[in-house]
Amino acid sequence: MAAHLKKRVYEEFTKVVQQEEIATKKLRLTKPSKSAALHIDLCKATSPADALQYLLQFARKPVEAESVEGVVRILLEHYYKENDPSVRLKIASLLGLLSKTAGFSPDCIMDDAINILQNEKSHQVLAQLLDTLLAIGTKLPENQAIQMRLVDVACKHLTDTSHGVRNKCLQLLGNLGSLEKSVTKDGEGLAVRDVQKIIGDYFSDQDPRVRTAAIKAMLQLHERGLKLHQTIYNQACKLLSDDYEQVRSAAVQLIWVVSQLYPESIVPIPSSNEEIRLVDDAFGKICHMVSDGSWVVRVQAAKLLGSMEQVSSHFLEQTLDKKLMSDLRRKRTAHERAKELYSSGEFSSGRKWGDDAPKEEIDTGAVNLIESGACGAFVHGLEDEMYEVRIAAVEALCMLAQSSPSFAEKCLDFLVDMFNDEIEEVRLQSIHTMRKISNNITLREDQLDTVLAVLEDSSRDIREALHELLCCTNVSTKEGIHLALVELLKNLTKYPTDRDSIWKCLKFLGSRHPTLVLPLVPELLSTHPFFDTAEPDMDDPAYIAVLVLIFNAAKTCPTMPALFSDHTFRHYAYLRDSLSHLVPALRLPGRKLVSSAVSANITPHEDPSHQFLQQSLERVYSLQHLDPQGTQELLELTIRDLQRLGELQSELAGVADFSATYLRCQLLLIKALQEKLWNVAAPLYLKQSDLASAAAKQIMEETYKMEFMYSGVENKQVVIIHHMRLQAKALQLIVTARTTRGVDPLFGMCEKFLQEVDFFQRCFIADLPHLQDSFVDKLLDLMPRLMTSKPVEVVKIVQTMLRQSTFLHLPLPEQIHKASATIIEPAGESDNPLRFTSGLVVALDVDATLEHVQDPQSTVKVQVLYPDGQAQMIHPKPADFRNPGPGRHRLITQVYLSHTAWTEPCQVEVRLLLAYNSNSRIPKSPWIEGGEVSSQVETSIEGTIPFSKSVKVYIMPKPARR
Amino acid sequence: MPEIRVTPLGAGQDVGRSCILVSIGGKNVMLDCGMHMGFNDDRRFPDFSYITRNGRLTDFLDCVIISHFHLDHCGALPYFSEMVGYDGPIYMTHPTQAICPILLEDYRKIAVDKKGEANFFTSQMIKDCMKKVVAVHLHQTVQVDDELEIKAYYAGHVLGAAMFQIKVGSESVVYTGDYNMTPDRHLGAAWIDKCRPNLLITESTYATTIRDSKRCRERDFLKKVHEAVERGGKVLIPVFALGRAQELCILLETFWERMNLKAPIYFSTGLTEKANHYYKLFITWTNQKIRKTFVQRNMFEFKHIKAFDRAFADNPGPMVVFATPGMLHAGQSLQIFRKWAGNEKNMVIMPGYCVQGTVGHKILSGQRKLEMEGRQVLEVKMQVEYMSFRVSCYMPANGETVTLPTSPSIPVGISLGLLKREMAQGLLPDAKKPRLLHGTLIMKDSNFRLVSSEQALKELGLAEHQLRFTCRVHLHDPRKEQETAVRVYSHLKSVLKEHCVQHLPDGSVTVESILIQAAAHSEDPGTKVLLVSWTYQDEELGSHLTSLLKKGLPQAAS
C-alpha cells in the first residue's frame, strides 16, 4: 500500500518529462503522405457519419506545408460531392485551419472557396466558409485585390437571414475592410464603399449577437489602425441602453476608443444648449455604466475609467462625490466629520444619540434630488456587490490618482475605507494601490489610524503589503510616527515572524521623517535628563526596531546623536556590523566615517564606478588583436575587476556580472582554441580534448544563464548570446569530430549543427547586419557550400572560421538585474528531523523571496535532492507566487517529501531552479493551437539553472508500523 | 381604455401594515398582507372589508404575494386567510415560507399568552394558512392562471426577500417590497432584468437619504468592540432575532478571524438559533462572499460564536454577548445589562432604534441613573454607544385608489404566405420606414391574425364580392369614338410607362385591369363620354387615372 502511494507521488512529479517524450515521438509519426491517405479514407466512407469521423481523426494530426495543397484539393473535391451539411461544415473548417499553416500561401484556394460560397444553402456552412475566407484574408495582409474581393463577398452576404452568417461577415469586414474607397477594377462606376458606414448600419440589427459583432468589427478596425469617424460616437451611445449585456459591454469599449481618438472635440448636451468636451461626455457615460445591471459591464466600465486620463478634473472629482442626505437635508459624511474632528483637535466620537443629525434645514420642494445627491461612479463601484467590480474600481482609482495629485488627495478616504473590505484580495489590491500613489499624498492621523489597524490582520500578505506601504508613506505629525511605531511593535509581538519586514519598514520610516523622529528620541530611548536608565536588552527585536528607526533618522539629522546615551553608541556599533543593511553609517562624534562618499543622487552615467566599468570594457574590445597570451591576461584581469565592482556597487552588480560572464565565455573559447591539440594528429590528444569539450559545455551553460537569469536583457544582447552559444556548439562539433572515429555519427551531428545555424538565421534575420565579420556572418556566406559538402570538410571549414572569428562587442543594456532567490524557510538550522512514515508524504513549507525573476509562475521550480542522489522537481502552483513590490516576488508553497524507510535521519537539499526553454521563440504551428487540446499543455522545459543556495532539511522516514 | 388600479389597504404613514391591491388586466392581486405593530385593536390588520363588501375574498382575488417574512409584510396572513376567509393561492419564496410561520407563532404567543388577547388567530390557523402557500424560486415564471403570471427577483433586505413582477398580457407591474441595493455582510444587492413594467411600486423609505459607506459604519462598530475587548471589558449588543443579528454575527465572526482575536462571543438562545439554521440551509440566497467560501466552510457555522448560558454573564475576562430583545425593555438583554452596568470597562452597543419609554431609549438619551422596578436605582457606568444603521422600514399608504391608464400593444399573428408575397413584391423591410400591407384582420377567440383576403374568405366560407367603381369623364372631342379611344390609348401609354396599357380590338382601352370605354354623348356629339371602371383593389390606380383623364388630352396630338 505504502509503496503504491509512493509510486503515485513520483508519478505526479515526473509527469512533464514523460509528456516531452510523447511529443517528440508524435512528430516523427506524421511523415508519410497525407493527401493520399485522406483520399482513400474519404472514398471508403459510406455514410456522412463515417466521413466525419475520418475528418475528425485527420484534423488531430498536423500537416506539413508541402502537402497542404494536395490535401486542400482533395477536400474541395469531396466538398462538391458531399450532400451532408455537417461534413461540408467540417471540410470548410479544415480548409480554414489548413490555410493557416505556416509556409503555405492560401491564395490558390480562395477562388474555390468563394465559388463554393455562392452555391451554398446551409447557413452554418456559409458561416464556416466565411470564417475560412477570414483565415485566408488574414494570412495575406498585403494583397489588396484579394482583400477587396473578400470584402465584396462579405457585403453581399450581410443581408443573410441567419445571424451566424451576418456575424462572420461583420468579422470579415472588421478584419479586412479598409477605409479607402474601393474602386472596382473595370472602372464601371465608382463603388464607393465606406466600411465604417456599412458596419455602423448593423448597430441597429435586430439580433443582439449581430449588434455585438458589429461593434467588435468596429473595434477591430480601430485596432488595425483605421481612424474611426466621430459620428460613431452617437450611435454607440445609443447602444449603451441596449437590453443585452454583451452589446453594452462592447459599446462601452467603443465609446472609450472614440473618446481617446477625439478627446477635444465638442459635443452638445441633449436637453440643454451647453456643450462639453467629448472625453468628458464619454467619461460621464462610462461612469453611468458603473451602476449597470450586469456585473460584467460594471467591471468593464470601471476598468476603462482608469485609462481616461485626459478627463477634466471637474468631472474627475465628481466620481468621488457623495453627499449624505437624511430626508432631503444634507448630512456630513463620516469622512467629513473625521476631517473636522481632526482639524478642530477634538477627539472621541459622538457618544450622543443623533450627533450626525443633519444641521441645515431645507425646503423640500426646492431640492433637486439628482443634482444634490447623485453619487459618483467610484462611490458606487467601491461599494459594489461583486468583488470583481470593486477590484476594478480600485485599479482605476489608482491609475487616475497617479496622473492627478489633487484627485489622489481626494480619493484617499475611499481607499483607506477599502482596507476594511470583506474580501482579502480587495484589501490587498487597495493597499498596493495606496503604495503606488503614496508620493502624492500625506496621511492624516485618523487615516493613519485606520491604516495601522490593518496591521493586526492574520493574513501575512496583507501585513507585508502594509509594511511595504508604510515604507513610502508620508506622515504629517510626530504623533503619527509614534502611533505607527507603537502599532508596528504590537504587530511584532503578535506575529514575530514579521521581524525582517518590520525592521525594513522602520528603516524607511526613519529616513523619510528625521525631523518628526527627533522630538520622540528621548521618549523612545527612555533616557532621563538626570538619571541613568537601565540598558535595554540588545537581543530584543522590539528594541532593535526602535533603534533602526532612530539611526536611520539620525543619518540626515546631525543633532540627534547628542541625545544618545553611551550604550546607544555601543549598540550602534554592534548593529552596524550585524544588520548593516538596516543601519546606515552615521557621522558620530569622535568616530571616523567609514563609507564611500558616493551620494545616491548622482546619475549612473556620471558615476565614476560606472565610468570605470565602461572603460575596462572598452579596453577589452579595442585590444582584439593582441597576442593570445596578452588577451587572456587582459580578460582575466577585467573579469576580476568586474566581479569586485559588482560586489562593491550593488546597483551595478547586474551589468558587471553580465559583462563578466560574457568575457568569461570568450576567455574559455580562446583558451580552448589555443590548445595544442589542433596542430597534432587527432588520436594523440584524446585527453586534452576533455578540456576543450568541458569548455564548450561550460560556455553553453553560461550563455543560458546570461539569457535567462537576467531581467532586462534586450534583443541585441540575445543575438550576441546566441552567437556565443553557436560558437560553443561549433567547438563541440570540432572536438567530437576529432575524437570519434567513423563518419556515421558525424553525419548526424553536422546536420544538426547546420540546422542550428539555419534556426539562428531565421530568428535573428533582422540583426544580421550588426554581426559583420563575425563567425556566423562568415558561416552564412558559405552556407550553400556547407550544405553540399561532406561532414569532414564541414568540420574543417567550421574550424578555420572559428579560429578566424572576431570577438563581438556586447552592447550594455540599460537596466539589467540578475535573478536571485533566497530561501527564508526552511532555515536549515533545525536539529530535530522531520519524522514521517515511509511511503507517506510529509509537507514541507517553503518560503522564498525572488528578485528580478520574469514570469516566475512558469519558470521557478523547487528541487529536492535526496541523499541517494535522487532529484525531484516540483512545480509550484501559480497562486503560490505573490508580488509584494516591483521586481520582487515571494514564493510560499508546500513541498511534499517522501521516501522509503531510512535507518537514521539524513539531510535532503532544497533549492530553487530557474527553468528555461530556448525554443520559445519558434512560432507555434496553428494546428497545435487551433486543433483539439493537445497533450502539450505545459510548456516543455529544456533545462534548468539553480539560482539559490540550497538549504538542508533534516528528515527521517520511519518504517510503517504494522 | 385598459387601466391598472392600485389601492393601498394598509393605512397610516408611520409604520407599515403593507397591503396593496392591484387590478391589472382584469386580474386582482394582493401584494403583501402585513400588520401594524403599534396597535392592539382592529386597526392592527388591513381593512379587508374594502373587498368583502362586494363578496368573498376568494372570488375577488386571483392571488396573494408575500415579498418577505417581516411581520409588517406577512403578519396578517392567518387572519386574512382563516378568519376572513381566503382559499386561493399565496405565493412566497422558499426561505420566507420556512421562516414566516416561526415569526407568526412567536408573535401569536406574545399577543395571546403574554398580553392575553382573545379573538386572535391560533396555531392551527397558522398551519392551515401555510398549507395554502405555493413556494416559488427566483426567476421562475409561475402561471397563476392562463393570463396572469408572476416572477420573483432577488431583493436583498432579508433572507428570502423578493421583488415580484406581475404580468397580464403585455401589461406588467413590478412590486419591490423592501429591498437594498448595497450588499451587506450576509446578503447581496437587489437585481432585476430590464422588464419595462407599466407601473413600479417601490419602497421609498430611503429615497431621500444617502448614507455613509457601509465600510465606514462597520469600521466604527468594530473599532468600538475591539477597543472594549482589548481593555478587558464586556460588550453587550441587544438585538432583535432576525436579519440584523445575522449580519452582526458574520461581521464579528470574520473580524475575529481576521484579527486573530480570542475573546469569546456568545449568542443568547431563542429564536435566532432556529433562524440561523435556515440561513445555513438557504445559502444560495446570501451574498457572493458567503457563497464563495461555502465550499471550505459555511459562514453560518460560527467558529467563535457560541450559545450563551445565563451563568456565563458572571465569567471573568472580556466577552461579547448578543442578547434579545433589542430595546432593552425585558428579557435576557435587560438582565445582562443590569449585571454589567456598574463597570465602566463594559460597553453596551445599541444597533437599532429604540422606542420611547424603554431602557434603551433612556440610556441613549444620556440618562445615567435609571429607576428600575422595586424602586431600585441603577447607576450606569458602562459606556453606551449606538450604531447608525437602518431604522425599520415602512411604506406610506393612504387608502385611496390610483388608476393608471395603459395602452398595451396587441400582438397580431401574420400568415407566412402573406409575408412572403409582400417580400416578393418589394424591397426588403427597412426598420426606419413604415410599409403598407393589404390583408384581412381576423379576430377570433381573443386572438388576432392577419391573413390574405383569399385565405380569409376560405376560412370564413364566404363568396368573394366584386366591388367596382365606375366613373364618367366628359371629353370635348369632335372626332369619332374609335379615334378618341386611340388618342386616349396613346396618351396613357406615354404617361403611365410602368403600367401595362392595352388597346383591345373592341375599341376599349385597359390599363392593368381598369377598363376605359369611349362613347358619344347622346345630346352633344362634340363631347365624348369616357367610361372608366375599376375594382376596389385597384382604387389607387383608378383614381389616379380619372384625375389624369379629367385634365383632358393633350392638344398636340391633333
PDB file of N, CA and C in Angstrom, chain A residues 241-243 293 322-325 328 334 337 351-353 356 373 382-383 385-388 417-418 420-422 449-450 453 456-458 494, chain B residues 182-183 185 188-189 191 194 196 207-216 219 223 226 230 257-260 287-289 292 364 384-386 388:
ATOM      1  N   SER A 241     -27.774  51.689 -23.851  1.00  0.00           N
ATOM      2  CA  SER A 241     -29.005  51.292 -23.154  1.00  0.00           C
ATOM      3  C   SER A 241     -29.616  50.053 -23.790  1.00  0.00           C
ATOM      4  N   ASP A 242     -28.804  49.282 -24.468  1.00  0.00           N
ATOM      5  CA  ASP A 242     -29.279  48.046 -25.075  1.00  0.00           C
ATOM      6  C   ASP A 242     -29.747  47.063 -23.996  1.00  0.00           C
ATOM      7  N   ASP A 243     -30.577  46.125 -24.416  1.00  0.00           N
ATOM      8  CA  ASP A 243     -31.083  45.153 -23.448  1.00  0.00           C
ATOM      9  C   ASP A 243     -30.075  44.065 -23.128  1.00  0.00           C
ATOM     10  N   GLY A 293     -26.814  47.042 -14.711  1.00  0.00           N
ATOM     11  CA  GLY A 293     -27.421  45.858 -14.095  1.00  0.00           C
ATOM     12  C   GLY A 293     -26.521  44.639 -14.128  1.00  0.00           C
ATOM     13  N   LYS A 322     -20.144  62.415  -2.972  1.00  0.00           N
ATOM     14  CA  LYS A 322     -21.213  61.736  -2.247  1.00  0.00           C
ATOM     15  C   LYS A 322     -21.696  62.662  -1.153  1.00  0.00           C
ATOM     16  N   LYS A 323     -22.944  63.026  -1.270  1.00  0.00           N
ATOM     17  CA  LYS A 323     -23.490  63.874  -0.229  1.00  0.00           C
ATOM     18  C   LYS A 323     -24.510  63.061   0.539  1.00  0.00           C
ATOM     19  N   LEU A 324     -24.320  62.975   1.812  1.00  0.00           N
ATOM     20  CA  LEU A 324     -25.273  62.215   2.601  1.00  0.00           C
ATOM     21  C   LEU A 324     -26.511  63.044   2.815  1.00  0.00           C
ATOM     22  N   MET A 325     -27.636  62.379   2.770  1.00  0.00           N
ATOM     23  CA  MET A 325     -28.864  63.110   2.991  1.00  0.00           C
ATOM     24  C   MET A 325     -29.741  62.337   3.943  1.00  0.00           C
ATOM     25  N   LEU A 328     -33.879  64.565   2.651  1.00  0.00           N
ATOM     26  CA  LEU A 328     -33.564  65.641   1.731  1.00  0.00           C
ATOM     27  C   LEU A 328     -32.687  66.743   2.332  1.00  0.00           C
ATOM     28  N   ALA A 334     -19.114  60.569   7.268  1.00  0.00           N
ATOM     29  CA  ALA A 334     -18.169  60.220   8.324  1.00  0.00           C
ATOM     30  C   ALA A 334     -16.786  60.758   7.988  1.00  0.00           C
ATOM     31  N   ARG A 337     -16.717  64.325   8.847  1.00  0.00           N
ATOM     32  CA  ARG A 337     -16.711  64.505  10.309  1.00  0.00           C
ATOM     33  C   ARG A 337     -15.327  64.225  10.861  1.00  0.00           C
ATOM     34  N   ARG A 351     -20.899  60.377  21.296  1.00  0.00           N
ATOM     35  CA  ARG A 351     -21.492  59.289  22.046  1.00  0.00           C
ATOM     36  C   ARG A 351     -22.957  59.579  22.250  1.00  0.00           C
ATOM     37  N   LYS A 352     -23.346  60.741  21.763  1.00  0.00           N
ATOM     38  CA  LYS A 352     -24.712  61.182  21.951  1.00  0.00           C
ATOM     39  C   LYS A 352     -25.576  60.702  20.814  1.00  0.00           C
ATOM     40  N   TRP A 353     -26.789  60.412  21.113  1.00  0.00           N
ATOM     41  CA  TRP A 353     -27.724  59.998  20.065  1.00  0.00           C
ATOM     42  C   TRP A 353     -27.937  61.183  19.131  1.00  0.00           C
ATOM     43  N   ASP A 356     -24.929  62.817  14.344  1.00  0.00           N
ATOM     44  CA  ASP A 356     -24.750  63.005  12.905  1.00  0.00           C
ATOM     45  C   ASP A 356     -26.049  63.488  12.262  1.00  0.00           C
ATOM     46  N   GLY A 373     -27.774  65.026  -4.790  1.00  0.00           N
ATOM     47  CA  GLY A 373     -27.453  63.773  -4.121  1.00  0.00           C
ATOM     48  C   GLY A 373     -26.878  62.677  -4.983  1.00  0.00           C
ATOM     49  N   LEU A 382     -16.985  51.201  -5.618  1.00  0.00           N
ATOM     50  CA  LEU A 382     -16.282  50.685  -4.446  1.00  0.00           C
ATOM     51  C   LEU A 382     -17.224  49.996  -3.471  1.00  0.00           C
ATOM     52  N   GLU A 383     -18.525  50.252  -3.620  1.00  0.00           N
ATOM     53  CA  GLU A 383     -19.470  49.591  -2.722  1.00  0.00           C
ATOM     54  C   GLU A 383     -20.233  48.509  -3.449  1.00  0.00           C
ATOM     55  N   GLU A 385     -21.522  45.031  -5.134  1.00  0.00           N
ATOM     56  CA  GLU A 385     -21.768  43.713  -4.552  1.00  0.00           C
ATOM     57  C   GLU A 385     -20.672  42.729  -4.921  1.00  0.00           C
ATOM     58  N   MET A 386     -20.195  42.793  -6.169  1.00  0.00           N
ATOM     59  CA  MET A 386     -19.223  41.823  -6.648  1.00  0.00           C
ATOM     60  C   MET A 386     -17.803  42.346  -6.412  1.00  0.00           C
ATOM     61  N   TYR A 387     -16.945  41.475  -5.887  1.00  0.00           N
ATOM     62  CA  TYR A 387     -15.616  41.979  -5.592  1.00  0.00           C
ATOM     63  C   TYR A 387     -14.817  42.242  -6.864  1.00  0.00           C
ATOM     64  N   GLU A 388     -15.199  41.600  -7.971  1.00  0.00           N
ATOM     65  CA  GLU A 388     -14.516  41.876  -9.231  1.00  0.00           C
ATOM     66  C   GLU A 388     -14.652  43.355  -9.590  1.00  0.00           C
ATOM     67  N   ASP A 417     -10.820  53.393   3.280  1.00  0.00           N
ATOM     68  CA  ASP A 417     -12.039  52.653   3.564  1.00  0.00           C
ATOM     69  C   ASP A 417     -11.951  51.225   3.050  1.00  0.00           C
ATOM     70  N   MET A 418     -11.365  51.075   1.896  1.00  0.00           N
ATOM     71  CA  MET A 418     -11.290  49.755   1.263  1.00  0.00           C
ATOM     72  C   MET A 418     -10.359  48.804   2.026  1.00  0.00           C
ATOM     73  N   ASN A 420     -10.760  47.862   4.758  1.00  0.00           N
ATOM     74  CA  ASN A 420     -11.598  47.018   5.601  1.00  0.00           C
ATOM     75  C   ASN A 420     -12.592  46.214   4.794  1.00  0.00           C
ATOM     76  N   ASP A 421     -12.318  46.009   3.533  1.00  0.00           N
ATOM     77  CA  ASP A 421     -13.229  45.209   2.722  1.00  0.00           C
ATOM     78  C   ASP A 421     -13.272  43.782   3.251  1.00  0.00           C
ATOM     79  N   GLU A 422     -14.368  43.100   2.931  1.00  0.00           N
ATOM     80  CA  GLU A 422     -14.505  41.745   3.467  1.00  0.00           C
ATOM     81  C   GLU A 422     -13.686  40.717   2.693  1.00  0.00           C
ATOM     82  N   ASP A 449      -4.560  55.956  11.426  1.00  0.00           N
ATOM     83  CA  ASP A 449      -5.133  55.093  12.448  1.00  0.00           C
ATOM     84  C   ASP A 449      -5.828  53.897  11.802  1.00  0.00           C
ATOM     85  N   THR A 450      -6.655  54.181  10.820  1.00  0.00           N
ATOM     86  CA  THR A 450      -7.359  53.108  10.124  1.00  0.00           C
ATOM     87  C   THR A 450      -6.388  52.197   9.403  1.00  0.00           C
ATOM     88  N   ALA A 453      -4.614  49.926  11.786  1.00  0.00           N
ATOM     89  CA  ALA A 453      -5.462  48.888  12.391  1.00  0.00           C
ATOM     90  C   ALA A 453      -5.354  47.591  11.604  1.00  0.00           C
ATOM     91  N   GLU A 456      -3.022  44.234  12.269  1.00  0.00           N
ATOM     92  CA  GLU A 456      -3.322  43.057  13.071  1.00  0.00           C
ATOM     93  C   GLU A 456      -3.944  41.952  12.254  1.00  0.00           C
ATOM     94  N   ASP A 457      -4.089  42.179  10.975  1.00  0.00           N
ATOM     95  CA  ASP A 457      -4.688  41.175  10.095  1.00  0.00           C
ATOM     96  C   ASP A 457      -3.918  39.865  10.201  1.00  0.00           C
ATOM     97  N   SER A 458      -4.659  38.759  10.127  1.00  0.00           N
ATOM     98  CA  SER A 458      -3.967  37.485  10.287  1.00  0.00           C
ATOM     99  C   SER A 458      -3.293  37.039   8.993  1.00  0.00           C
ATOM    100  N   LYS A 494       2.764  40.218  18.186  1.00  0.00           N
ATOM    101  CA  LYS A 494       1.707  39.276  17.815  1.00  0.00           C
ATOM    102  C   LYS A 494       2.198  38.285  16.770  1.00  0.00           C
TER     103      LYS A 494
ATOM    104  N   THR B 182     -27.241  48.202  -1.740  1.00  0.00           N
ATOM    105  CA  THR B 182     -25.867  47.950  -1.294  1.00  0.00           C
ATOM    106  C   THR B 182     -25.882  46.640  -0.517  1.00  0.00           C
ATOM    107  N   PRO B 183     -24.985  45.746  -0.875  1.00  0.00           N
ATOM    108  CA  PRO B 183     -24.962  44.452  -0.199  1.00  0.00           C
ATOM    109  C   PRO B 183     -24.484  44.622   1.241  1.00  0.00           C
ATOM    110  N   ARG B 185     -23.219  42.275   4.964  1.00  0.00           N
ATOM    111  CA  ARG B 185     -22.306  41.165   5.231  1.00  0.00           C
ATOM    112  C   ARG B 185     -22.861  39.808   4.856  1.00  0.00           C
ATOM    113  N   GLY B 188     -26.807  39.842  -0.680  1.00  0.00           N
ATOM    114  CA  GLY B 188     -26.358  40.562  -1.864  1.00  0.00           C
ATOM    115  C   GLY B 188     -27.257  41.746  -2.176  1.00  0.00           C
ATOM    116  N   ALA B 189     -27.045  42.360  -3.313  1.00  0.00           N
ATOM    117  CA  ALA B 189     -27.843  43.504  -3.720  1.00  0.00           C
ATOM    118  C   ALA B 189     -28.989  43.046  -4.605  1.00  0.00           C
ATOM    119  N   TRP B 191     -31.510  42.734  -7.651  1.00  0.00           N
ATOM    120  CA  TRP B 191     -31.258  42.743  -9.099  1.00  0.00           C
ATOM    121  C   TRP B 191     -32.528  42.392  -9.840  1.00  0.00           C
ATOM    122  N   LYS B 194     -34.220  43.940 -17.364  1.00  0.00           N
ATOM    123  CA  LYS B 194     -34.905  45.070 -17.993  1.00  0.00           C
ATOM    124  C   LYS B 194     -36.298  44.629 -18.397  1.00  0.00           C
ATOM    125  N   ARG B 196     -39.211  46.472 -18.116  1.00  0.00           N
ATOM    126  CA  ARG B 196     -40.043  47.599 -18.581  1.00  0.00           C
ATOM    127  C   ARG B 196     -41.500  47.484 -18.127  1.00  0.00           C
ATOM    128  N   ALA B 207     -35.572  56.873   0.006  1.00  0.00           N
ATOM    129  CA  ALA B 207     -35.467  57.515  -1.303  1.00  0.00           C
ATOM    130  C   ALA B 207     -34.805  58.876  -1.203  1.00  0.00           C
ATOM    131  N   THR B 208     -34.998  59.527  -0.066  1.00  0.00           N
ATOM    132  CA  THR B 208     -34.453  60.869   0.059  1.00  0.00           C
ATOM    133  C   THR B 208     -33.198  60.872   0.909  1.00  0.00           C
ATOM    134  N   THR B 209     -32.622  59.707   1.123  1.00  0.00           N
ATOM    135  CA  THR B 209     -31.484  59.633   2.025  1.00  0.00           C
ATOM    136  C   THR B 209     -30.316  58.964   1.330  1.00  0.00           C
ATOM    137  N   ILE B 210     -29.146  59.489   1.514  1.00  0.00           N
ATOM    138  CA  ILE B 210     -27.951  58.813   1.036  1.00  0.00           C
ATOM    139  C   ILE B 210     -27.038  58.628   2.231  1.00  0.00           C
ATOM    140  N   ARG B 211     -26.612  57.396   2.435  1.00  0.00           N
ATOM    141  CA  ARG B 211     -25.918  57.110   3.685  1.00  0.00           C
ATOM    142  C   ARG B 211     -24.422  56.998   3.506  1.00  0.00           C
ATOM    143  N   ASP B 212     -23.739  57.004   4.617  1.00  0.00           N
ATOM    144  CA  ASP B 212     -22.303  56.793   4.637  1.00  0.00           C
ATOM    145  C   ASP B 212     -21.976  55.425   4.061  1.00  0.00           C
ATOM    146  N   SER B 213     -20.758  55.247   3.648  1.00  0.00           N
ATOM    147  CA  SER B 213     -20.414  53.952   3.093  1.00  0.00           C
ATOM    148  C   SER B 213     -20.520  52.895   4.177  1.00  0.00           C
ATOM    149  N   LYS B 214     -20.874  51.723   3.731  1.00  0.00           N
ATOM    150  CA  LYS B 214     -21.076  50.590   4.624  1.00  0.00           C
ATOM    151  C   LYS B 214     -19.831  50.333   5.469  1.00  0.00           C
ATOM    152  N   ARG B 215     -18.669  50.458   4.792  1.00  0.00           N
ATOM    153  CA  ARG B 215     -17.422  50.139   5.487  1.00  0.00           C
ATOM    154  C   ARG B 215     -17.131  51.112   6.619  1.00  0.00           C
ATOM    155  N   CYS B 216     -17.485  52.392   6.417  1.00  0.00           N
ATOM    156  CA  CYS B 216     -17.288  53.394   7.471  1.00  0.00           C
ATOM    157  C   CYS B 216     -18.053  52.989   8.716  1.00  0.00           C
ATOM    158  N   ARG B 219     -16.666  49.893  10.309  1.00  0.00           N
ATOM    159  CA  ARG B 219     -15.386  50.113  10.957  1.00  0.00           C
ATOM    160  C   ARG B 219     -15.600  50.721  12.339  1.00  0.00           C
ATOM    161  N   LYS B 223     -14.397  48.904  15.653  1.00  0.00           N
ATOM    162  CA  LYS B 223     -13.378  49.566  16.450  1.00  0.00           C
ATOM    163  C   LYS B 223     -13.837  49.663  17.898  1.00  0.00           C
ATOM    164  N   HIS B 226     -13.690  46.221  19.466  1.00  0.00           N
ATOM    165  CA  HIS B 226     -12.309  45.789  19.614  1.00  0.00           C
ATOM    166  C   HIS B 226     -11.629  46.483  20.797  1.00  0.00           C
ATOM    167  N   GLU B 230     -10.196  44.725  24.154  1.00  0.00           N
ATOM    168  CA  GLU B 230      -8.775  44.823  24.491  1.00  0.00           C
ATOM    169  C   GLU B 230      -8.562  45.356  25.895  1.00  0.00           C
ATOM    170  N   GLU B 257     -11.799  36.385  13.128  1.00  0.00           N
ATOM    171  CA  GLU B 257     -10.966  35.516  12.301  1.00  0.00           C
ATOM    172  C   GLU B 257      -9.780  36.301  11.746  1.00  0.00           C
ATOM    173  N   ARG B 258     -10.083  37.474  11.225  1.00  0.00           N
ATOM    174  CA  ARG B 258      -9.081  38.283  10.551  1.00  0.00           C
ATOM    175  C   ARG B 258      -8.024  38.765  11.524  1.00  0.00           C
ATOM    176  N   MET B 259      -8.484  39.212  12.683  1.00  0.00           N
ATOM    177  CA  MET B 259      -7.558  39.823  13.623  1.00  0.00           C
ATOM    178  C   MET B 259      -7.022  38.816  14.645  1.00  0.00           C
ATOM    179  N   ASN B 260      -7.428  37.572  14.498  1.00  0.00           N
ATOM    180  CA  ASN B 260      -6.895  36.546  15.381  1.00  0.00           C
ATOM    181  C   ASN B 260      -7.227  36.813  16.840  1.00  0.00           C
ATOM    182  N   ASN B 287     -24.836  36.405   0.076  1.00  0.00           N
ATOM    183  CA  ASN B 287     -24.032  37.199  -0.854  1.00  0.00           C
ATOM    184  C   ASN B 287     -22.842  36.428  -1.408  1.00  0.00           C
ATOM    185  N   GLN B 288     -22.109  37.109  -2.278  1.00  0.00           N
ATOM    186  CA  GLN B 288     -21.017  36.482  -3.013  1.00  0.00           C
ATOM    187  C   GLN B 288     -19.977  35.854  -2.101  1.00  0.00           C
ATOM    188  N   LYS B 289     -19.580  36.605  -1.082  1.00  0.00           N
ATOM    189  CA  LYS B 289     -18.519  36.137  -0.197  1.00  0.00           C
ATOM    190  C   LYS B 289     -18.918  34.829   0.486  1.00  0.00           C
ATOM    191  N   LYS B 292     -19.068  31.978  -1.912  1.00  0.00           N
ATOM    192  CA  LYS B 292     -17.750  31.530  -2.382  1.00  0.00           C
ATOM    193  C   LYS B 292     -17.024  30.715  -1.322  1.00  0.00           C
ATOM    194  N   LEU B 364     -29.737  55.943  25.761  1.00  0.00           N
ATOM    195  CA  LEU B 364     -29.240  56.607  24.554  1.00  0.00           C
ATOM    196  C   LEU B 364     -29.364  58.116  24.668  1.00  0.00           C
ATOM    197  N   VAL B 384     -21.990  53.724  26.686  1.00  0.00           N
ATOM    198  CA  VAL B 384     -23.158  53.485  25.853  1.00  0.00           C
ATOM    199  C   VAL B 384     -22.868  54.011  24.449  1.00  0.00           C
ATOM    200  N   GLU B 385     -22.966  53.136  23.505  1.00  0.00           N
ATOM    201  CA  GLU B 385     -22.708  53.524  22.113  1.00  0.00           C
ATOM    202  C   GLU B 385     -23.932  53.184  21.289  1.00  0.00           C
ATOM    203  N   TYR B 386     -24.051  53.847  20.149  1.00  0.00           N
ATOM    204  CA  TYR B 386     -25.113  53.417  19.223  1.00  0.00           C
ATOM    205  C   TYR B 386     -24.525  53.357  17.837  1.00  0.00           C
ATOM    206  N   SER B 388     -25.322  53.879  13.766  1.00  0.00           N
ATOM    207  CA  SER B 388     -26.291  54.486  12.854  1.00  0.00           C
ATOM    208  C   SER B 388     -26.558  53.545  11.692  1.00  0.00           C
TER     209      SER B 388
END
